Tab-separated table of C-alpha atoms in Angstrom:
chain	number	residue	atom	x	y	z
Q	1	MET	CA	73.593	-99.488	-97.655
Q	2	ALA	CA	72.673	-101.104	-94.438
Q	3	THR	CA	72.553	-98.755	-91.377
Q	4	GLY	CA	71.924	-101.182	-88.661
Q	5	GLY	CA	68.356	-99.786	-88.228
Q	6	TRP	CA	69.494	-96.699	-86.360
Q	7	GLY	CA	70.445	-94.725	-89.822
Q	8	PRO	CA	68.265	-92.362	-91.498
Q	9	GLY	CA	65.382	-94.277	-93.249
Q	10	PRO	CA	64.654	-94.983	-96.959
Q	11	GLY	CA	62.315	-92.088	-97.038
Q	12	SER	CA	59.739	-89.869	-95.370
Q	13	GLY	CA	56.512	-91.834	-94.667
Q	14	GLN	CA	58.145	-95.104	-95.666
Q	15	PRO	CA	57.103	-98.114	-93.048
Q	16	GLY	CA	59.964	-99.396	-90.816
Q	17	GLY	CA	61.749	-96.080	-91.577
Q	18	ASN	CA	63.462	-94.100	-88.383
Q	19	GLY	CA	62.462	-90.720	-90.044
Q	20	PRO	CA	59.280	-88.234	-90.475
Q	21	GLY	CA	56.148	-90.842	-90.795
Q	22	GLY	CA	58.156	-93.905	-90.381
Q	23	GLN	CA	56.983	-96.733	-87.978
Q	24	GLY	CA	59.802	-95.839	-85.568
Q	25	TRP	CA	59.997	-93.178	-82.714
Q	26	GLY	CA	58.912	-90.515	-85.689
Q	27	PRO	CA	55.762	-88.409	-84.995
Q	28	ASN	CA	53.378	-91.214	-86.912
Q	29	ASN	CA	54.627	-93.970	-83.830
Q	30	ALA	CA	52.079	-96.614	-83.975
Q	31	TYR	CA	52.037	-96.124	-80.126
Q	32	GLY	CA	51.035	-92.327	-80.380
Q	33	PRO	CA	53.208	-89.560	-80.617
Q	34	HIS	CA	56.182	-89.311	-77.887
Q	35	THR	CA	56.221	-86.225	-75.629
Q	36	GLY	CA	59.331	-86.799	-73.746
Q	37	GLY	CA	57.356	-89.075	-70.956
Q	38	ASN	CA	56.525	-92.571	-69.846
Q	39	PRO	CA	56.287	-94.634	-73.682
Q	40	TYR	CA	54.051	-96.377	-71.808
Q	41	GLY	CA	51.678	-94.500	-71.149
Q	42	PRO	CA	50.502	-92.928	-67.748
Q	43	PRO	CA	51.420	-95.210	-64.673
Q	44	ALA	CA	48.215	-97.336	-63.074
Q	45	PRO	CA	47.005	-95.883	-60.061
Q	46	ASN	CA	47.743	-97.279	-56.725
Q	47	PRO	CA	45.116	-99.552	-55.529
Q	48	TYR	CA	46.471	-99.160	-52.158
Q	49	PRO	CA	47.037	-95.123	-51.489
Q	50	ASN	CA	49.398	-94.507	-48.781
Q	51	PRO	CA	48.777	-90.877	-47.345
Q	52	ASN	CA	51.806	-91.338	-45.465
Q	53	PRO	CA	55.632	-90.403	-47.129
Q	54	TYR	CA	57.085	-92.717	-44.896
Q	55	PRO	CA	57.094	-96.014	-47.056
Q	56	TYR	CA	56.146	-98.326	-43.832
Q	57	GLY	CA	53.284	-96.273	-42.268
Q	58	PRO	CA	53.679	-92.982	-40.157
Q	59	PRO	CA	57.446	-92.458	-38.972
Q	60	PRO	CA	57.689	-93.345	-35.192
Q	61	GLY	CA	56.933	-90.483	-33.252
Q	62	ALA	CA	59.106	-89.470	-29.874
Q	63	PRO	CA	58.293	-91.761	-27.014
Q	64	ALA	CA	56.146	-89.968	-24.805
Q	65	PRO	CA	57.723	-89.285	-21.357
Q	66	ALA	CA	56.315	-91.423	-18.630
Q	67	ALA	CA	53.795	-89.676	-16.287
Q	68	ARG	CA	56.036	-89.106	-13.052
Q	69	ARG	CA	53.854	-90.545	-10.307
Q	70	ARG	CA	53.803	-87.784	-7.067
Q	71	GLY	CA	53.239	-89.379	-3.912
Q	72	SER	CA	50.977	-87.438	-1.516
Q	73	CYS	CA	52.156	-85.027	0.644
Q	74	LEU	CA	51.063	-87.547	3.490
Q	75	SER	CA	53.572	-89.712	2.026
Q	76	TYR	CA	56.608	-87.995	2.646
Q	77	LEU	CA	54.992	-87.814	6.423
Q	78	SER	CA	55.457	-91.404	6.909
Q	79	PRO	CA	57.833	-93.030	9.616
Q	80	PHE	CA	59.585	-94.987	6.880
Q	81	TYR	CA	59.957	-92.463	4.677
Q	82	LEU	CA	61.659	-90.253	7.467
Q	83	ALA	CA	63.830	-93.211	8.596
Q	84	PHE	CA	65.087	-93.303	5.165
Q	85	ALA	CA	65.650	-90.111	4.467
Q	86	ILE	CA	67.301	-89.180	7.986
Q	87	ILE	CA	69.680	-92.510	7.366
Q	88	ARG	CA	70.438	-90.906	4.161
Q	89	SER	CA	71.483	-87.698	4.903
Q	90	ALA	CA	73.550	-88.947	7.612
Q	91	HIS	CA	75.656	-91.223	4.792
Q	92	ARG	CA	76.143	-88.765	2.977
Q	93	VAL	CA	78.021	-86.549	5.405
Q	94	ALA	CA	79.729	-89.173	7.016
Q	95	THR	CA	80.872	-90.853	3.518
Q	96	ARG	CA	82.040	-87.049	3.027
Q	97	LEU	CA	83.881	-86.930	6.112
Q	98	PHE	CA	85.341	-90.170	6.654
Q	99	VAL	CA	85.870	-92.010	3.202
Q	100	GLN	CA	88.384	-89.696	1.318
Q	101	GLN	CA	90.942	-91.624	-0.315
Q	102	GLY	CA	93.942	-89.076	-1.469
Q	103	ASP	CA	94.624	-87.261	-4.376
Q	104	GLY	CA	96.260	-90.437	-5.561
Q	105	ARG	CA	93.559	-92.597	-4.904
Q	106	ILE	CA	94.352	-96.267	-5.707
Q	107	VAL	CA	90.500	-98.012	-6.400
Q	108	ASP	CA	91.159	-102.017	-6.436
Q	109	ARG	CA	87.792	-103.526	-6.787
Q	110	THR	CA	89.315	-106.921	-6.180
Q	111	VAL	CA	90.326	-106.130	-2.708
Q	112	ASP	CA	86.962	-104.401	-1.948
Q	113	ARG	CA	85.381	-108.142	-2.713
Q	114	VAL	CA	87.685	-109.629	-0.892
Q	115	GLN	CA	87.281	-107.585	1.985
Q	116	VAL	CA	83.205	-108.047	1.855
Q	117	ALA	CA	83.741	-111.618	1.376
Q	118	ARG	CA	85.635	-112.086	4.241
Q	119	THR	CA	83.455	-109.992	6.249
Q	120	VAL	CA	80.491	-112.220	5.508
Q	121	LEU	CA	82.607	-115.278	6.412
Q	122	GLY	CA	83.812	-113.755	9.764
Q	123	VAL	CA	80.238	-113.497	10.565
Q	124	LEU	CA	79.129	-116.888	9.378
Q	125	ALA	CA	82.001	-118.629	11.362
Q	126	THR	CA	81.011	-116.366	14.389
Q	127	LEU	CA	77.293	-116.980	14.092
Q	128	ALA	CA	78.379	-121.107	13.641
Q	129	LEU	CA	80.419	-120.915	16.845
Q	130	ILE	CA	78.116	-119.334	18.972
Q	131	LEU	CA	74.711	-121.607	17.447
Q	132	VAL	CA	76.787	-125.017	18.515
Q	133	TYR	CA	78.771	-124.020	21.725
Q	134	GLY	CA	77.062	-121.266	23.333
Q	135	VAL	CA	75.242	-122.395	26.230
Q	136	GLU	CA	74.108	-119.201	27.655
Q	137	LYS	CA	70.424	-118.351	27.685
Q	138	ASP	CA	71.308	-114.850	26.000
Q	139	ARG	CA	73.912	-116.040	23.947
Q	140	TRP	CA	72.365	-114.137	21.262
Q	141	ASN	CA	72.121	-110.810	22.936
Q	142	ASN	CA	75.758	-110.810	24.217
Q	143	ALA	CA	77.274	-111.507	20.893
Q	144	ALA	CA	74.839	-108.259	19.177
Q	145	GLU	CA	76.549	-106.198	22.163
Q	146	ALA	CA	79.909	-107.179	21.804
Q	147	GLY	CA	79.742	-106.415	18.175
Q	148	PHE	CA	78.289	-103.428	18.476
Q	149	ALA	CA	80.864	-102.348	20.886
Q	150	ASN	CA	83.892	-103.716	18.585
Q	151	ALA	CA	82.289	-101.273	16.528
Q	152	LEU	CA	82.377	-98.189	18.824
Q	153	ILE	CA	85.673	-98.886	20.553
Q	154	THR	CA	87.192	-99.621	17.348
Q	155	PRO	CA	87.653	-95.637	16.527
Q	156	PHE	CA	88.988	-95.201	19.695
Q	157	LEU	CA	91.596	-97.778	19.516
Q	158	LEU	CA	92.307	-96.280	16.465
Q	159	ILE	CA	93.199	-92.540	17.435
Q	160	CYS	CA	95.549	-94.480	19.840
Q	161	THR	CA	97.489	-96.985	17.789
Q	162	GLY	CA	97.416	-94.788	14.290
Q	163	PRO	CA	99.535	-92.461	15.115
Q	164	LEU	CA	102.546	-94.739	16.223
Q	165	VAL	CA	101.889	-96.388	12.985
Q	166	ILE	CA	101.850	-93.289	11.026
Q	167	LEU	CA	105.017	-91.947	12.810
Q	168	GLY	CA	107.016	-95.086	11.829
Q	169	PHE	CA	105.856	-94.812	8.137
Q	170	ILE	CA	107.552	-91.331	8.033
Q	171	LEU	CA	110.698	-92.538	10.145
Q	172	TYR	CA	111.201	-95.269	7.911
Q	173	ALA	CA	110.446	-93.060	4.663
Q	174	PRO	CA	113.675	-91.492	2.989
Q	175	PRO	CA	114.430	-87.709	4.692
Q	176	HIS	CA	113.514	-86.394	0.978
Q	177	LEU	CA	109.644	-87.742	1.287
Q	178	ARG	CA	109.133	-87.209	5.047
Q	179	PRO	CA	108.477	-83.606	4.816
Q	180	HIS	CA	106.262	-84.147	2.030
Q	181	MET	CA	103.977	-87.030	4.126
Q	182	ARG	CA	104.357	-84.509	7.490
Q	183	SER	CA	102.088	-82.119	5.174
Q	184	ARG	CA	99.653	-84.470	4.201
Q	185	LEU	CA	98.604	-85.151	7.713
Q	186	GLY	CA	96.214	-82.749	7.691
Q	187	ALA	CA	93.110	-84.803	6.344
Q	188	PRO	CA	93.713	-87.587	8.989
Q	189	ALA	CA	93.499	-85.023	11.489
Q	190	LYS	CA	90.472	-83.631	10.073
Q	191	ALA	CA	88.926	-86.899	10.072
Q	192	VAL	CA	89.779	-87.006	14.034
Q	193	GLY	CA	88.653	-83.796	15.116
Q	194	TRP	CA	85.404	-84.498	13.307
Q	195	TYR	CA	84.921	-87.638	15.056
Q	196	VAL	CA	85.459	-86.580	18.270
Q	197	LEU	CA	83.493	-83.691	17.972
Q	198	THR	CA	80.849	-85.584	17.332
Q	199	LEU	CA	81.478	-87.566	20.163
Q	200	VAL	CA	81.351	-85.042	22.402
Q	201	VAL	CA	78.491	-82.797	20.959
Q	202	LEU	CA	76.505	-86.289	20.773
Q	203	ALA	CA	77.283	-86.834	24.368
Q	204	ALA	CA	76.787	-83.288	25.759
Q	205	VAL	CA	73.135	-83.030	24.552
Q	206	ILE	CA	72.290	-86.225	25.673
Q	207	TYR	CA	73.710	-85.625	29.353
Q	208	VAL	CA	71.938	-82.110	29.227
Q	209	GLY	CA	68.661	-83.473	28.049
Q	210	GLY	CA	69.040	-86.414	31.232
Q	211	THR	CA	69.384	-83.850	34.123
Q	212	SER	CA	67.473	-81.104	35.478
Q	213	PHE	CA	68.094	-78.271	33.173
Q	214	LYS	CA	65.088	-78.897	30.905
Q	215	ASP	CA	63.274	-78.165	33.795
Q	216	SER	CA	64.726	-74.483	34.396
Q	217	LEU	CA	63.125	-73.817	30.863
Q	218	HIS	CA	60.255	-71.633	30.147
Q	219	GLY	CA	58.007	-70.738	27.563
Q	220	TRP	CA	59.683	-70.440	24.200
Q	221	GLN	CA	63.083	-71.835	25.447
Q	222	VAL	CA	61.358	-75.522	25.381
Q	223	TYR	CA	61.207	-75.544	21.623
Q	224	PRO	CA	64.623	-74.736	20.634
Q	225	PHE	CA	65.650	-77.014	23.382
Q	226	ALA	CA	63.513	-79.947	22.114
Q	227	LEU	CA	64.422	-79.582	18.193
Q	228	VAL	CA	68.426	-79.810	18.950
Q	229	LEU	CA	67.318	-83.094	21.027
Q	230	MET	CA	65.591	-84.424	18.709
Q	231	VAL	CA	67.851	-84.026	15.848
Q	232	ALA	CA	70.872	-84.816	18.184
Q	233	ILE	CA	68.770	-88.111	18.998
Q	234	PHE	CA	67.002	-89.398	15.658
Q	235	TRP	CA	70.336	-87.836	13.278
Q	236	GLY	CA	73.258	-87.781	15.564
Q	237	LEU	CA	72.850	-91.422	16.837
Q	238	PRO	CA	73.161	-92.919	13.111
Q	239	PHE	CA	75.709	-90.287	12.291
Q	240	PHE	CA	77.958	-91.443	14.859
Q	241	VAL	CA	76.884	-95.231	13.966
Q	242	LEU	CA	77.908	-94.690	10.423
Q	243	ALA	CA	81.188	-92.509	11.056
Q	244	SER	CA	82.509	-95.237	13.661
Q	245	LEU	CA	81.861	-97.681	10.825
Q	246	TYR	CA	83.785	-95.430	8.076
Q	247	SER	CA	86.464	-94.191	10.045
Q	248	ALA	CA	87.451	-97.778	10.945
Q	249	ARG	CA	87.472	-98.832	7.377
Q	250	SER	CA	89.489	-95.715	6.053
Q	251	ALA	CA	91.674	-95.602	9.180
Q	252	PHE	CA	90.588	-92.088	9.324
Q	253	ASN	CA	91.687	-91.172	5.743
Q	254	THR	CA	95.427	-92.180	6.544
Q	255	ALA	CA	95.702	-93.075	2.402
Q	256	HIS	CA	96.477	-89.060	2.423
Q	257	VAL	CA	99.578	-89.481	3.721
Q	258	HIS	CA	100.334	-93.367	2.199
Q	259	PRO	CA	98.548	-95.458	0.000
Q	260	MET	CA	99.680	-98.582	1.992
Q	261	LEU	CA	98.932	-97.142	5.557
Q	262	PRO	CA	95.100	-98.400	5.708
Q	263	PRO	CA	95.513	-102.087	5.427
Q	264	VAL	CA	99.077	-102.086	7.814
Q	265	VAL	CA	97.029	-99.609	10.107
Q	266	THR	CA	94.306	-102.229	10.078
Q	267	GLY	CA	96.714	-105.145	10.599
Q	268	VAL	CA	97.715	-103.367	13.809
Q	269	LEU	CA	94.520	-102.454	14.574
Q	270	VAL	CA	92.549	-105.938	14.485
Q	271	TRP	CA	95.524	-107.302	17.216
Q	272	VAL	CA	95.209	-104.754	19.520
Q	273	LEU	CA	91.027	-104.980	19.212
Q	274	ALA	CA	91.652	-108.907	20.045
Q	275	ILE	CA	93.893	-108.312	22.867
Q	276	PHE	CA	91.418	-106.009	24.516
Q	277	ASN	CA	88.725	-108.529	23.932
Q	278	LEU	CA	90.669	-111.176	25.732
Q	279	ILE	CA	91.355	-108.516	28.767
Q	280	ASP	CA	87.576	-107.848	29.040
Q	281	SER	CA	85.748	-111.183	28.296
Q	282	GLY	CA	88.369	-113.895	28.367
Q	283	MET	CA	88.134	-116.613	25.888
Q	284	PRO	CA	84.713	-117.613	24.301
Q	285	ALA	CA	83.345	-120.910	25.061
Q	286	GLY	CA	83.767	-123.799	23.753
Q	287	PRO	CA	86.259	-126.943	23.606
Q	288	PRO	CA	90.103	-125.608	23.065
Q	289	VAL	CA	89.915	-125.817	19.148
Q	290	ALA	CA	87.287	-123.891	18.921
Q	291	GLN	CA	88.159	-121.226	21.331
Q	292	PHE	CA	91.437	-120.556	19.636
Q	293	CYS	CA	89.823	-120.809	16.271
Q	294	SER	CA	87.627	-117.681	17.388
Q	295	LEU	CA	90.035	-115.602	19.180
Q	296	LEU	CA	92.460	-115.983	16.674
Q	297	GLY	CA	90.450	-116.427	13.473
Q	298	GLY	CA	89.655	-112.600	12.758
Q	299	PRO	CA	92.834	-111.562	13.409
Q	300	LEU	CA	94.501	-113.682	11.056
Q	301	SER	CA	92.179	-113.367	8.359
Q	302	VAL	CA	92.486	-109.613	8.489
Q	303	THR	CA	96.080	-109.441	8.839
Q	304	ALA	CA	96.464	-112.035	5.512
Q	305	VAL	CA	93.880	-109.983	3.395
Q	306	SER	CA	96.075	-106.636	4.556
Q	307	ALA	CA	99.110	-108.158	3.606
Q	308	TRP	CA	97.571	-109.212	0.106
Q	309	GLU	CA	96.465	-105.826	-0.203
Q	310	VAL	CA	99.990	-104.328	0.311
Q	311	TRP	CA	101.310	-106.929	-1.996
Q	312	ARG	CA	99.185	-105.877	-4.504
Q	313	LEU	CA	99.901	-102.078	-4.112
Q	314	ARG	CA	103.452	-103.078	-4.595
Q	315	THR	CA	103.382	-105.384	-7.589
Q	316	ARG	CA	100.312	-103.851	-9.388
Q	317	PHE	CA	100.591	-100.024	-8.558
Q	318	GLY	CA	104.321	-99.752	-8.079
Q	319	VAL	CA	103.539	-98.352	-4.649
Q	320	THR	CA	106.565	-99.206	-1.704
Q	321	ILE	CA	106.839	-97.975	1.467
Q	322	ARG	CA	109.740	-95.751	0.623
Q	323	GLY	CA	108.939	-94.777	-2.449
């Protein structure tokens, strides 16, 4: 009876049988006794032995940390490093005091980019008007002094006009929101207080340093006075300039009271500043078209950007003047 080659063979030792002694997988197999290993013999040795367990060479180790370059002690005493450290310190303090957007802070990067672009275009337009129509010898010095004076006078005009705008917002708000808005006047009041205190301290130190008071100091008293005077000049002046710029931009943190107050206050302030410049300096040089463009270009562009910001606050973030 046929077994298909897998059944018991014809007998022990018969050729071709699967039993003991046959040519199948028995002990008398022609390929040697089967010991449970590889039936084809031991594997050939690897001609390219790899001592590393990783299949493609040694595993990549952790990258060695880059050696930190440490400057010498003299580099920290260089004028450039000291100036950078002083400006950075003044910037941090001025930002902490005068750039606070409130608890419900609304950050719109698109508005920020448009404001920066408007500022750059305004500066370029001013420079172009001075270059084309300026006839005085010291026209560039006058323009720089006028710009610096505007940056310094803006916070004072803001202190005068800001409370009127805030009062109008509070009176226009619904009666049930007025106590809440009045309770949030602390942040603008603190910003104004810090600015006035900075101005008073800086002016007092510089005034005392320029009088004969320093001549009455003797011995060790000269060193504390000199230290205070150096701090007021080298740190106080940059801080005052940055505080003026940041307080004008944030409108002394009036966003704590209402998110729409900064653009509205800025729109009112720019017209007050234009009237102040017109009274102080008169019409700019050039033909009538250039005069009106120089006089009204800045206020109109700032008002347009402020109105667009108010519109975005209402349509994009659901903020209303009475809400």
